[in-house]
Amino acid sequence: MKKYLGIIVDAVSRRQLKGEVTVENGKIILIEEKEHDKEQYILPGLVDSHVHMESSMTVPSIFARMVVAKGTVAVVSDPHEIANVMGEEGIDFMVEDSKRSPLKVFFGVPSCVPATPFESAGAVLDAEAVDRLLAREDLHYLSEMMNFPGVVLGFPDVMAKLESAKKCGKVIDGHAPGLRGADLETYIGVGISTDHESFTYEEAVEKIKLGMKILIREGSSARNFETLYSLIDEYPEAVMLCTDDSHPDTLIYEGHIDKLIRRGQEKGLDIFNLIRAAVINPVEHYGLNVGLLREGDPADFIIVDNLKSFNVISTFIDGECVYENGKVLFPMEKVPAKNVFNRNKISIDDIKLAVPAGETGDRKEGMRKIRVIVARDGELVTGQELAFPKVENGGLVSDPERDILKMVVLSRYADDPVRIGFIKNIGLKKGAIASSIAHDSHNIIAVGATDKDIVEAVNRLVENKGGIVVGTVENLLDLPLEVAGLMSTLDGAEVASRYRLLNEEARKLGTLLESPFMTLAFMSLLVIPELKLGDKGLFDVTKFEFVELFAEE
């Protein structure tokens, strides 16, 4: 039996009291008012309501070490990324590795593997596989249904997956950026209950009024808290907090769900509504076995210095102290590497793009404009515009002066042709960046100032069988990711330090993006508008079809 003194933040009853929490056999057996002089606060442990742990670039057991230090006791996790690379074997890896830490991880069954039929993926989870997986007790919900056109149009395979979730009594997560009106009503009407992709206040409110729970996302690239935070006080019963995709440096240096508690306090939000969004709503919505700081609950709680700075002193899971005063209190175990990577190196010839026959290469006459992807810092959505390409020696090349850079995507699963496009707002003046983290199929993606830089960066990735790379031909830096080309088995602080170094190098090469590798990773995400590049070609998401690089005006 152990006792803990502090100012107890009872989020369920919406009150604060000086008191003592008594823990025995992993449960809270008594909470009583008691006078004391301890200047610390006891709160229920935090919950991330939607996260892809793969985006931390660390395996679950290492991810756990980073987030318990920030007061997180549980995560609702979609193993969608590794499933697209390795299928059920990847899901099993995540489940088994998560058992190496005390963090409570509630995995879902990925609903969209592959995410679209328009790119090459490493696996397929069809309706039969999803039905089988949903029957497992260690898989708790149907993960984000990204194929919202398939829902709206009633595709049989999509509807079968939704019916399997209903049959098993499991929550269905949504993913519907920009979906409004009648199509949104249809989407919600099939039982999809959440959305983390709202990027305007009006969109989020419409979804709430139709019965959805809105997950306010603050990741490394997609950051919606500033736009949506007022919903926490306006609709406290309908909002949760999540990170979705956070890179290791964000977790180590900025924080996890705790940073949103701090920012909410700075915005003047009600502390009890914040805790409701960060703990109560996800626990109740997903039916999680996570304590809410009540007698009889699992002893999942945190102690912080005060509610404003919200510095975590201790984290407890099932009554065990897993973090205290800067130290994680469970061991780091050795994790076996698993991967799928079947790509050989490429050459300059593979990414040459000749001026089409009959066109002169002269911008003023005889040359058509090309479609250019327009990246937006901090968002997954892109724009598109038309521009004359730069031509050298009869081929289309990057134009750093106008910030129109060549981008390539190539399959990691076979030696298929390299696909080529152009992108604006990456900002490189020299060198290249490349990654095998490329949502959702995680093929190889690279952007560079010259063809040679692009080829060298891609070939370093091939040598490493995945990871991220940045630099010039003369000076390439890398971070190998030996698990599925997505995650490292190194300590989180080491991965974060190396990743920060690579980001700094990218900025030296000219990018102004807050998170260049995270932004790059979403430039091949064919389910989020507007223009993206996959390993089968340039794709207009609004039309849901491939388009030619050269446009007819």
Coordinates of C-alpha atoms in Angstrom, one line a residue:
M1 CA 0.0 0.0 0.0
K2 CA 1.3 3.4 -1.0
K3 CA 0.0 6.9 -0.3
Y4 CA 0.5 10.1 -2.4
L5 CA -0.2 13.6 -1.2
G6 CA -1.1 16.5 -3.5
I7 CA -3.8 18.8 -4.8
I8 CA -6.1 16.3 -6.5
V9 CA -7.6 17.4 -9.8
D10 CA -10.9 15.4 -9.9
A11 CA -11.8 15.9 -13.5
V12 CA -14.9 13.7 -13.2
S13 CA -16.5 15.8 -10.4
R14 CA -14.8 19.0 -11.6
R15 CA -13.2 20.0 -8.4
Q16 CA -9.7 20.4 -6.8
L17 CA -9.0 19.3 -3.3
K18 CA -6.0 18.8 -1.0
G19 CA -5.9 15.2 -0.3
E20 CA -4.2 11.8 -0.4
V21 CA -4.5 9.0 -2.9
T22 CA -4.0 5.4 -1.6
V23 CA -2.9 2.7 -4.0
E24 CA -2.8 -1.1 -3.5
N25 CA -2.4 -3.9 -6.0
G26 CA -2.5 -1.6 -9.0
K27 CA -5.8 0.1 -8.0
I28 CA -6.8 3.3 -6.3
I29 CA -8.5 2.1 -3.1
L30 CA -9.0 5.5 -1.4
I31 CA -9.1 9.2 -2.2
E32 CA -9.7 11.4 0.8
E33 CA -9.4 15.0 1.7
K34 CA -6.4 15.8 3.9
E35 CA -4.5 18.9 4.9
H36 CA -0.9 19.0 3.9
D37 CA 1.8 21.4 2.5
K38 CA 2.7 19.4 -0.6
E39 CA 2.8 21.9 -3.6
Q40 CA 2.1 19.4 -6.3
Y41 CA -0.9 18.3 -8.3
I42 CA -2.3 14.8 -8.9
L43 CA -4.2 14.2 -12.1
P44 CA -5.3 11.2 -14.2
G45 CA -2.7 10.1 -16.7
L46 CA -2.9 11.5 -20.2
V47 CA -4.2 9.6 -23.3
D48 CA -3.3 10.2 -26.9
S49 CA -6.6 9.4 -28.7
H50 CA -5.0 8.8 -32.1
V51 CA -1.3 8.2 -32.9
H52 CA 0.8 6.3 -35.4
M53 CA 3.7 5.3 -33.2
E54 CA 5.8 4.6 -36.4
S55 CA 6.0 8.3 -37.0
S56 CA 8.2 8.7 -33.8
M57 CA 10.8 6.7 -35.8
T58 CA 11.1 4.4 -32.8
V59 CA 9.5 1.1 -32.0
P60 CA 6.6 1.0 -29.5
S61 CA 8.8 0.0 -26.5
I62 CA 11.1 3.0 -27.2
F63 CA 8.2 5.4 -28.0
A64 CA 6.8 4.5 -24.6
R65 CA 9.9 5.7 -22.8
M66 CA 9.6 9.1 -24.5
V67 CA 5.9 9.6 -23.7
V68 CA 5.6 8.4 -20.1
A69 CA 8.1 11.1 -19.3
K70 CA 5.5 13.5 -20.6
G71 CA 2.7 12.1 -18.5
T72 CA 1.1 9.8 -21.1
V73 CA -0.2 6.5 -19.7
A74 CA -2.1 5.2 -22.7
V75 CA -2.4 5.6 -26.5
V76 CA -4.9 4.7 -29.1
S77 CA -2.7 3.6 -31.9
D78 CA -3.2 2.8 -35.5
P79 CA -0.5 0.5 -36.9
H80 CA -1.4 1.6 -40.4
E81 CA 2.1 2.5 -41.5
I82 CA 3.8 -0.8 -40.8
A83 CA 0.7 -2.7 -42.0
N84 CA 1.1 -1.1 -45.4
V85 CA 4.7 -2.3 -45.5
M86 CA 4.4 -5.7 -43.8
G87 CA 0.7 -6.5 -43.4
E88 CA -0.4 -8.7 -40.4
E89 CA 3.3 -9.5 -39.6
G90 CA 3.8 -5.8 -39.0
I91 CA 0.7 -5.5 -36.7
D92 CA 1.9 -8.5 -34.7
F93 CA 5.4 -6.9 -34.4
M94 CA 3.8 -3.7 -32.9
V95 CA 1.6 -5.6 -30.5
E96 CA 4.4 -7.8 -29.3
D97 CA 6.9 -5.0 -28.9
S98 CA 4.5 -2.8 -27.0
K99 CA 4.4 -5.6 -24.3
R100 CA 8.1 -4.7 -23.5
S101 CA 6.8 -1.5 -21.8
P102 CA 4.1 -0.7 -19.3
L103 CA 2.5 1.9 -21.5
K104 CA -1.1 1.0 -22.2
V105 CA -1.4 0.6 -26.0
F106 CA -4.8 0.0 -27.6
F107 CA -4.2 -1.0 -31.2
G108 CA -6.7 -0.8 -34.0
V109 CA -7.1 -2.8 -37.2
P110 CA -6.0 -0.7 -40.2
S111 CA -8.9 -0.3 -42.5
C112 CA -7.1 0.9 -45.6
V113 CA -4.2 -1.3 -46.6
P114 CA -3.4 -0.4 -49.2
A115 CA -4.8 3.1 -48.7
T116 CA -5.7 3.4 -52.4
P117 CA -5.4 1.1 -55.5
F118 CA -3.3 3.8 -57.1
E119 CA 0.1 3.0 -55.6
S120 CA 2.2 0.0 -54.8
A121 CA 2.1 -1.3 -51.2
G122 CA 3.7 -4.1 -49.4
A123 CA 0.5 -5.8 -48.2
V124 CA -3.2 -6.1 -48.6
L125 CA -5.7 -6.4 -45.7
D126 CA -8.9 -7.2 -47.5
A127 CA -12.4 -7.5 -45.9
E128 CA -11.8 -11.1 -44.9
A129 CA -8.5 -10.2 -43.1
V130 CA -10.0 -7.2 -41.4
D131 CA -12.9 -9.4 -40.2
R132 CA -10.5 -11.9 -38.7
L133 CA -8.3 -9.3 -37.1
L134 CA -11.3 -7.4 -35.5
A135 CA -12.2 -10.7 -33.7
R136 CA -8.9 -10.5 -31.8
E137 CA -9.1 -9.2 -28.2
D138 CA -5.8 -7.3 -28.5
L139 CA -7.1 -5.2 -31.4
H140 CA -9.7 -2.8 -30.2
Y141 CA -11.2 -0.8 -33.0
L142 CA -11.4 -0.2 -36.8
S143 CA -8.7 2.4 -37.6
E144 CA -9.3 5.5 -39.6
M145 CA -11.5 4.9 -42.7
M146 CA -9.6 7.1 -45.1
N147 CA -11.4 5.9 -48.2
F148 CA -14.3 8.3 -47.7
P149 CA -15.2 8.2 -51.4
G150 CA -15.6 4.4 -51.0
V151 CA -17.9 5.0 -48.0
V152 CA -20.0 7.6 -49.8
L153 CA -20.3 5.5 -52.9
G154 CA -20.9 2.3 -50.9
F155 CA -18.0 0.2 -52.2
P156 CA -18.7 -3.5 -51.1
D157 CA -15.2 -4.1 -49.7
V158 CA -15.3 -0.9 -47.6
M159 CA -18.8 -1.6 -46.4
A160 CA -17.9 -5.1 -45.4
K161 CA -15.1 -3.8 -43.1
L162 CA -17.5 -1.4 -41.5
E163 CA -20.0 -4.2 -40.9
S164 CA -17.3 -6.4 -39.3
A165 CA -16.6 -3.6 -36.8
K166 CA -20.2 -3.3 -35.9
K167 CA -20.6 -7.1 -35.6
C168 CA -17.7 -7.1 -33.1
G169 CA -19.0 -4.0 -31.2
K170 CA -15.9 -2.0 -32.0
V171 CA -15.5 1.7 -32.6
I172 CA -14.9 2.9 -36.1
D173 CA -12.5 5.8 -36.6
G174 CA -12.8 8.3 -39.4
H175 CA -10.6 10.3 -41.7
A176 CA -12.5 12.8 -43.8
P177 CA -10.6 16.1 -44.6
G178 CA -12.9 18.7 -46.0
L179 CA -15.9 16.4 -46.2
R180 CA -19.1 18.4 -45.7
G181 CA -22.9 18.4 -46.4
A182 CA -24.7 15.3 -47.7
D183 CA -21.6 13.3 -48.2
L184 CA -20.6 13.9 -44.6
E185 CA -24.0 12.8 -43.4
T186 CA -23.6 9.6 -45.4
Y187 CA -20.2 9.0 -44.0
I188 CA -21.3 9.4 -40.4
G189 CA -24.5 7.5 -41.0
V190 CA -22.6 4.2 -41.5
G191 CA -21.3 4.4 -37.9
I192 CA -18.0 6.3 -38.3
S193 CA -17.6 8.2 -35.0
T194 CA -14.5 10.3 -35.1
D195 CA -12.4 12.6 -37.3
H196 CA -8.9 14.1 -36.8
E197 CA -8.6 15.8 -40.1
S198 CA -10.7 19.0 -39.7
F199 CA -8.6 22.0 -40.7
T200 CA -11.2 24.7 -40.3
Y201 CA -13.4 25.5 -37.3
E202 CA -16.6 25.5 -39.4
E203 CA -15.9 22.0 -40.7
A204 CA -15.3 20.7 -37.1
V205 CA -18.5 22.2 -35.8
E206 CA -20.5 20.7 -38.6
K207 CA -19.1 17.3 -37.8
I208 CA -19.8 17.7 -34.1
K209 CA -23.4 18.7 -34.7
L210 CA -23.8 15.6 -36.8
G211 CA -22.6 13.4 -33.8
M212 CA -18.9 13.0 -34.5
K213 CA -16.2 13.3 -31.9
I214 CA -13.5 15.7 -33.1
L215 CA -9.9 14.8 -32.3
I216 CA -7.8 18.0 -32.2
R217 CA -4.5 17.1 -33.7
E218 CA -1.1 18.6 -33.0
G219 CA 1.7 16.7 -34.6
S220 CA 5.0 17.6 -36.1
S221 CA 3.6 18.8 -39.5
A222 CA -0.2 18.9 -39.2
R223 CA -1.0 21.3 -36.4
N224 CA -4.7 22.2 -35.9
F225 CA -4.7 23.2 -32.2
E226 CA -4.5 26.9 -32.9
T227 CA -7.6 26.7 -35.2
L228 CA -9.7 24.4 -33.2
Y229 CA -8.8 24.9 -29.5
S230 CA -12.0 26.9 -28.7
L231 CA -14.0 23.7 -29.3
I232 CA -12.6 22.3 -26.0
D233 CA -14.7 24.8 -24.0
E234 CA -17.6 25.1 -26.5
Y235 CA -18.2 21.3 -27.0
P236 CA -16.3 19.7 -24.1
E237 CA -18.2 16.4 -24.5
A238 CA -17.2 16.0 -28.2
V239 CA -13.5 16.7 -28.3
M240 CA -10.3 14.7 -27.7
L241 CA -6.6 15.5 -28.1
C242 CA -4.2 13.6 -30.4
T243 CA -0.8 13.9 -32.0
D244 CA -1.4 11.6 -35.1
D245 CA 2.2 11.9 -36.4
S246 CA 5.0 13.2 -34.2
H247 CA 8.6 12.9 -34.9
P248 CA 11.1 12.1 -32.1
D249 CA 12.5 15.6 -31.7
T250 CA 8.9 16.9 -31.2
L251 CA 8.3 14.3 -28.5
I252 CA 11.6 14.9 -26.7
Y253 CA 11.9 18.6 -26.9
E254 CA 8.3 19.9 -27.2
G255 CA 6.3 17.2 -25.4
H256 CA 3.3 15.0 -26.1
I257 CA -0.3 15.6 -24.9
D258 CA 1.1 17.6 -22.0
K259 CA 2.1 20.4 -24.3
L260 CA -1.5 20.8 -25.3
I261 CA -2.5 21.1 -21.6
R262 CA 0.0 23.9 -21.3
R263 CA -1.1 25.7 -24.4
G264 CA -4.8 25.3 -23.4
Q265 CA -4.0 26.9 -20.1
E266 CA -2.2 29.8 -21.9
K267 CA -5.4 30.2 -24.0
G268 CA -7.5 30.5 -20.8
L269 CA -9.3 27.2 -21.3
D270 CA -11.1 25.5 -18.4
I271 CA -8.6 22.9 -16.9
F272 CA -11.4 20.4 -16.3
N273 CA -12.5 20.6 -20.0
L274 CA -8.8 20.1 -21.0
I275 CA -8.5 17.0 -18.8
R276 CA -11.8 15.8 -20.2
A277 CA -10.5 16.1 -23.7
A278 CA -7.1 14.6 -22.8
V279 CA -8.4 11.7 -20.7
I280 CA -12.1 11.2 -20.0
N281 CA -13.5 11.4 -23.5
P282 CA -11.0 8.9 -25.1
V283 CA -11.3 6.5 -22.2
E284 CA -15.1 6.5 -22.5
H285 CA -15.4 6.6 -26.3
Y286 CA -13.0 3.7 -26.9
G287 CA -13.8 1.8 -23.7
L288 CA -10.2 1.8 -22.5
N289 CA -9.1 0.1 -19.3
V290 CA -7.4 3.3 -18.1
G291 CA -8.1 4.9 -14.7
L292 CA -9.8 8.3 -14.3
L293 CA -8.4 8.9 -10.8
R294 CA -11.4 7.4 -9.0
E295 CA -11.6 4.9 -6.2
G296 CA -11.6 1.4 -7.7
D297 CA -9.9 2.5 -10.9
P298 CA -6.5 1.3 -12.2
A299 CA -3.9 3.6 -10.6
D300 CA -3.0 5.5 -13.8
F301 CA -2.1 9.0 -12.7
I302 CA 0.5 11.6 -12.9
I303 CA 2.0 14.2 -10.5
V304 CA 2.9 17.6 -11.9
D305 CA 4.5 20.7 -10.3
N306 CA 1.6 23.0 -11.2
L307 CA -1.1 23.3 -13.7
K308 CA 0.4 26.2 -15.7
S309 CA 3.9 24.8 -16.5
F310 CA 2.6 21.3 -16.2
N311 CA 6.0 19.7 -15.6
V312 CA 5.6 16.0 -15.0
I313 CA 7.3 14.9 -11.8
S314 CA 6.0 11.3 -11.8
T315 CA 4.0 8.9 -14.0
F316 CA 2.2 5.9 -12.6
I317 CA 0.6 3.0 -14.6
D318 CA -1.3 0.4 -12.7
G319 CA 0.2 1.7 -9.5
E320 CA 3.8 1.3 -10.6
C321 CA 5.9 4.4 -10.9
V322 CA 7.3 4.3 -14.5
Y323 CA 8.9 7.7 -14.6
E324 CA 10.2 10.0 -11.8
N325 CA 12.3 13.1 -11.7
G326 CA 13.8 12.7 -15.2
K327 CA 14.3 9.0 -15.2
V328 CA 12.3 6.3 -16.9
L329 CA 12.0 3.4 -14.5
F330 CA 11.6 0.4 -16.8
P331 CA 14.4 -1.3 -18.8
M332 CA 15.1 -0.9 -22.5
E333 CA 15.0 -4.3 -24.1
K334 CA 16.7 -5.4 -27.3
V335 CA 14.3 -5.4 -30.2
P336 CA 14.8 -7.6 -33.4
A337 CA 14.7 -5.7 -36.7
K338 CA 12.1 -6.6 -39.4
N339 CA 11.9 -5.1 -42.9
V340 CA 10.6 -5.4 -46.4
F341 CA 12.8 -3.6 -48.9
N342 CA 13.4 -4.9 -52.5
R343 CA 14.8 -2.0 -54.4
N344 CA 18.1 -1.6 -56.3
K345 CA 20.0 1.6 -56.9
I346 CA 19.0 4.0 -59.6
S347 CA 21.0 6.1 -62.1
I348 CA 20.8 9.6 -63.5
D349 CA 19.1 8.2 -66.6
D350 CA 16.2 6.9 -64.4
I351 CA 15.1 10.4 -63.4
K352 CA 15.8 12.2 -66.7
L353 CA 12.6 13.8 -68.1
A354 CA 12.9 14.8 -71.7
V355 CA 11.1 17.7 -73.3
P356 CA 8.2 16.2 -75.2
A357 CA 8.5 15.9 -78.9
G358 CA 7.4 19.0 -80.8
E359 CA 8.1 21.3 -77.9
T360 CA 11.0 23.7 -78.0
G361 CA 11.8 24.2 -74.4
D362 CA 11.2 28.0 -74.9
R363 CA 9.0 29.4 -72.2
K364 CA 7.6 32.0 -74.5
E365 CA 6.5 29.8 -77.4
G366 CA 6.1 26.1 -78.0
M367 CA 6.2 25.0 -74.4
R368 CA 3.3 23.9 -72.3
K369 CA 3.2 24.6 -68.5
I370 CA 3.6 21.8 -66.0
R371 CA 1.5 21.0 -63.0
V372 CA 3.4 21.8 -59.8
I373 CA 2.5 20.5 -56.3
V374 CA 2.3 23.4 -53.8
A375 CA 3.3 22.2 -50.3
R376 CA 1.9 24.0 -47.3
D377 CA 3.9 24.2 -44.1
G378 CA 2.1 22.5 -41.2
E379 CA -0.6 21.0 -43.4
L380 CA -1.2 17.7 -45.2
V381 CA -3.2 19.3 -47.9
T382 CA -1.4 20.7 -51.0
G383 CA -2.4 23.1 -53.7
Q384 CA -1.4 23.0 -57.3
E385 CA -0.4 25.6 -59.9
L386 CA 0.9 25.7 -63.5
A387 CA 4.4 26.9 -64.3
F388 CA 6.9 26.8 -67.2
P389 CA 9.6 24.2 -66.4
K390 CA 13.3 24.9 -66.4
V391 CA 15.0 23.0 -69.3
E392 CA 18.6 22.1 -69.6
N393 CA 20.2 19.9 -72.3
G394 CA 16.7 18.9 -73.5
G395 CA 15.5 17.8 -70.1
L396 CA 13.3 19.2 -67.3
V397 CA 15.3 20.0 -64.2
S398 CA 14.9 21.6 -60.8
D399 CA 14.8 25.4 -60.6
P400 CA 15.9 26.4 -57.1
E401 CA 15.8 30.1 -58.0
R402 CA 12.0 29.8 -58.5
D403 CA 11.7 27.1 -55.8
I404 CA 10.3 24.6 -58.3
L405 CA 12.1 21.4 -57.5
K406 CA 12.1 18.0 -59.1
M407 CA 10.5 15.3 -56.9
V408 CA 10.7 11.6 -57.5
V409 CA 8.8 8.6 -56.0
L410 CA 9.8 5.0 -56.6
S411 CA 8.6 1.7 -55.3
R412 CA 10.5 0.1 -52.5
Y413 CA 8.9 -3.2 -53.3
A414 CA 10.2 -3.7 -56.8
D415 CA 12.5 -2.1 -59.4
D416 CA 9.6 -0.3 -61.2
P417 CA 10.1 3.0 -63.1
V418 CA 10.8 6.2 -61.2
R419 CA 7.9 8.6 -61.2
I420 CA 8.7 12.3 -61.6
G421 CA 6.9 15.5 -60.6
F422 CA 7.7 19.0 -59.5
I423 CA 7.0 20.8 -56.2
K424 CA 7.0 24.3 -54.7
N425 CA 7.7 25.5 -51.2
I426 CA 10.3 22.9 -50.2
G427 CA 12.9 25.6 -50.6
L428 CA 16.1 23.7 -51.1
K429 CA 18.8 25.8 -52.8
K430 CA 21.2 22.9 -53.1
G431 CA 21.3 19.2 -52.1
A432 CA 18.4 16.8 -51.6
I433 CA 16.2 15.2 -49.0
A434 CA 14.9 11.7 -49.3
S435 CA 12.9 9.2 -47.1
S436 CA 11.4 5.8 -47.0
I437 CA 8.7 7.3 -44.8
A438 CA 6.1 8.3 -47.5
H439 CA 2.5 7.9 -46.5
D440 CA 0.8 5.6 -46.9
S441 CA 2.6 2.9 -48.8
H442 CA 6.1 4.1 -47.7
N443 CA 7.8 4.0 -51.0
I444 CA 10.9 6.1 -51.6
I445 CA 10.4 9.8 -52.0
A446 CA 13.0 12.5 -52.7
V447 CA 13.3 16.2 -53.6
G448 CA 16.5 17.9 -54.7
A449 CA 18.2 20.9 -56.4
T450 CA 19.9 18.7 -59.0
D451 CA 19.4 15.3 -60.5
K452 CA 22.7 14.1 -59.2
D453 CA 21.8 15.1 -55.6
I454 CA 18.5 13.3 -55.9
V455 CA 20.1 10.1 -57.2
E456 CA 22.8 10.0 -54.5
A457 CA 20.3 10.5 -51.7
V458 CA 18.0 7.8 -53.1
N459 CA 20.9 5.4 -53.4
R460 CA 22.0 6.0 -49.8
L461 CA 18.5 5.0 -48.8
V462 CA 18.7 1.9 -50.9
E463 CA 22.0 1.0 -49.2
N464 CA 20.4 1.4 -45.8
K465 CA 17.2 -0.3 -46.8
G466 CA 15.2 2.6 -45.5
G467 CA 15.5 5.7 -43.4
I468 CA 16.0 9.4 -44.1
V469 CA 18.8 11.1 -45.9
V470 CA 19.8 14.8 -46.4
G471 CA 22.8 16.6 -48.0
T472 CA 24.7 17.1 -51.1
V473 CA 26.7 14.6 -53.2
E474 CA 29.8 15.5 -51.3
N475 CA 28.2 15.3 -47.8
L476 CA 25.2 13.0 -47.1
L477 CA 23.9 12.5 -43.6
D478 CA 21.5 9.7 -42.8
L479 CA 19.3 8.0 -40.2
P480 CA 18.8 4.3 -40.9
L481 CA 15.5 2.9 -39.9
E482 CA 15.9 -0.8 -39.7
V483 CA 12.4 -1.8 -38.8
A484 CA 10.2 -1.6 -41.9
G485 CA 12.2 1.4 -43.1
L486 CA 10.1 3.3 -40.6
M487 CA 11.5 2.9 -37.1
S488 CA 14.8 2.6 -35.3
T489 CA 15.6 0.4 -32.3
L490 CA 17.9 3.0 -30.8
D491 CA 17.0 5.0 -27.7
G492 CA 14.6 7.8 -28.4
A493 CA 16.9 10.6 -27.3
E494 CA 19.6 9.3 -29.7
V495 CA 17.1 9.1 -32.6
A496 CA 15.8 12.6 -31.8
S497 CA 19.3 14.1 -31.7
R498 CA 20.2 12.5 -35.0
Y499 CA 16.9 13.6 -36.5
R500 CA 17.3 17.2 -35.3
L501 CA 20.8 17.2 -36.9
L502 CA 19.3 16.1 -40.2
N503 CA 16.6 18.8 -40.0
E504 CA 19.3 21.4 -39.3
E505 CA 21.2 20.2 -42.3
A506 CA 18.1 20.6 -44.5
R507 CA 17.7 24.2 -43.3
K508 CA 21.3 24.9 -44.2
L509 CA 20.4 23.7 -47.7
G510 CA 17.6 26.3 -47.8
T511 CA 14.3 24.9 -46.6
L512 CA 12.2 27.0 -44.3
L513 CA 9.7 24.3 -43.5
E514 CA 9.2 23.6 -39.8
S515 CA 9.4 19.9 -40.3
P516 CA 10.7 19.2 -43.8
F517 CA 10.8 15.4 -43.6
M518 CA 7.3 15.2 -42.2
T519 CA 6.0 17.5 -44.9
L520 CA 7.9 15.4 -47.6
A521 CA 6.3 12.2 -46.2
F522 CA 2.8 13.4 -47.0
M523 CA 3.6 14.5 -50.6
S524 CA 2.7 11.0 -51.8
L525 CA -0.4 10.6 -49.6
L526 CA -3.0 10.1 -52.3
V527 CA -6.1 10.4 -50.1
I528 CA -5.6 14.0 -49.1
P529 CA -6.1 16.8 -51.7
E530 CA -5.1 18.3 -53.9
L531 CA -2.1 17.2 -56.1
K532 CA 0.3 14.4 -55.0
L533 CA 2.9 12.1 -56.6
G534 CA 2.8 8.4 -56.1
D535 CA 4.9 5.6 -57.4
K536 CA 2.5 5.2 -60.4
G537 CA 2.3 8.8 -61.3
L538 CA 0.9 12.3 -60.6
F539 CA -2.5 12.1 -58.9
D540 CA -5.2 14.7 -58.6
V541 CA -7.0 13.8 -55.4
T542 CA -10.0 16.1 -56.0
K543 CA -10.6 14.2 -59.3
F544 CA -9.4 10.9 -57.9
E545 CA -7.4 10.2 -61.1
F546 CA -3.9 10.3 -62.5
V547 CA -3.1 13.4 -64.5
E548 CA -0.3 14.3 -66.9
L549 CA 2.6 16.5 -65.8
F550 CA 2.1 18.8 -68.8
A551 CA -1.2 20.6 -68.6
E552 CA -3.5 21.7 -71.4
E553 CA -4.5 25.3 -70.6

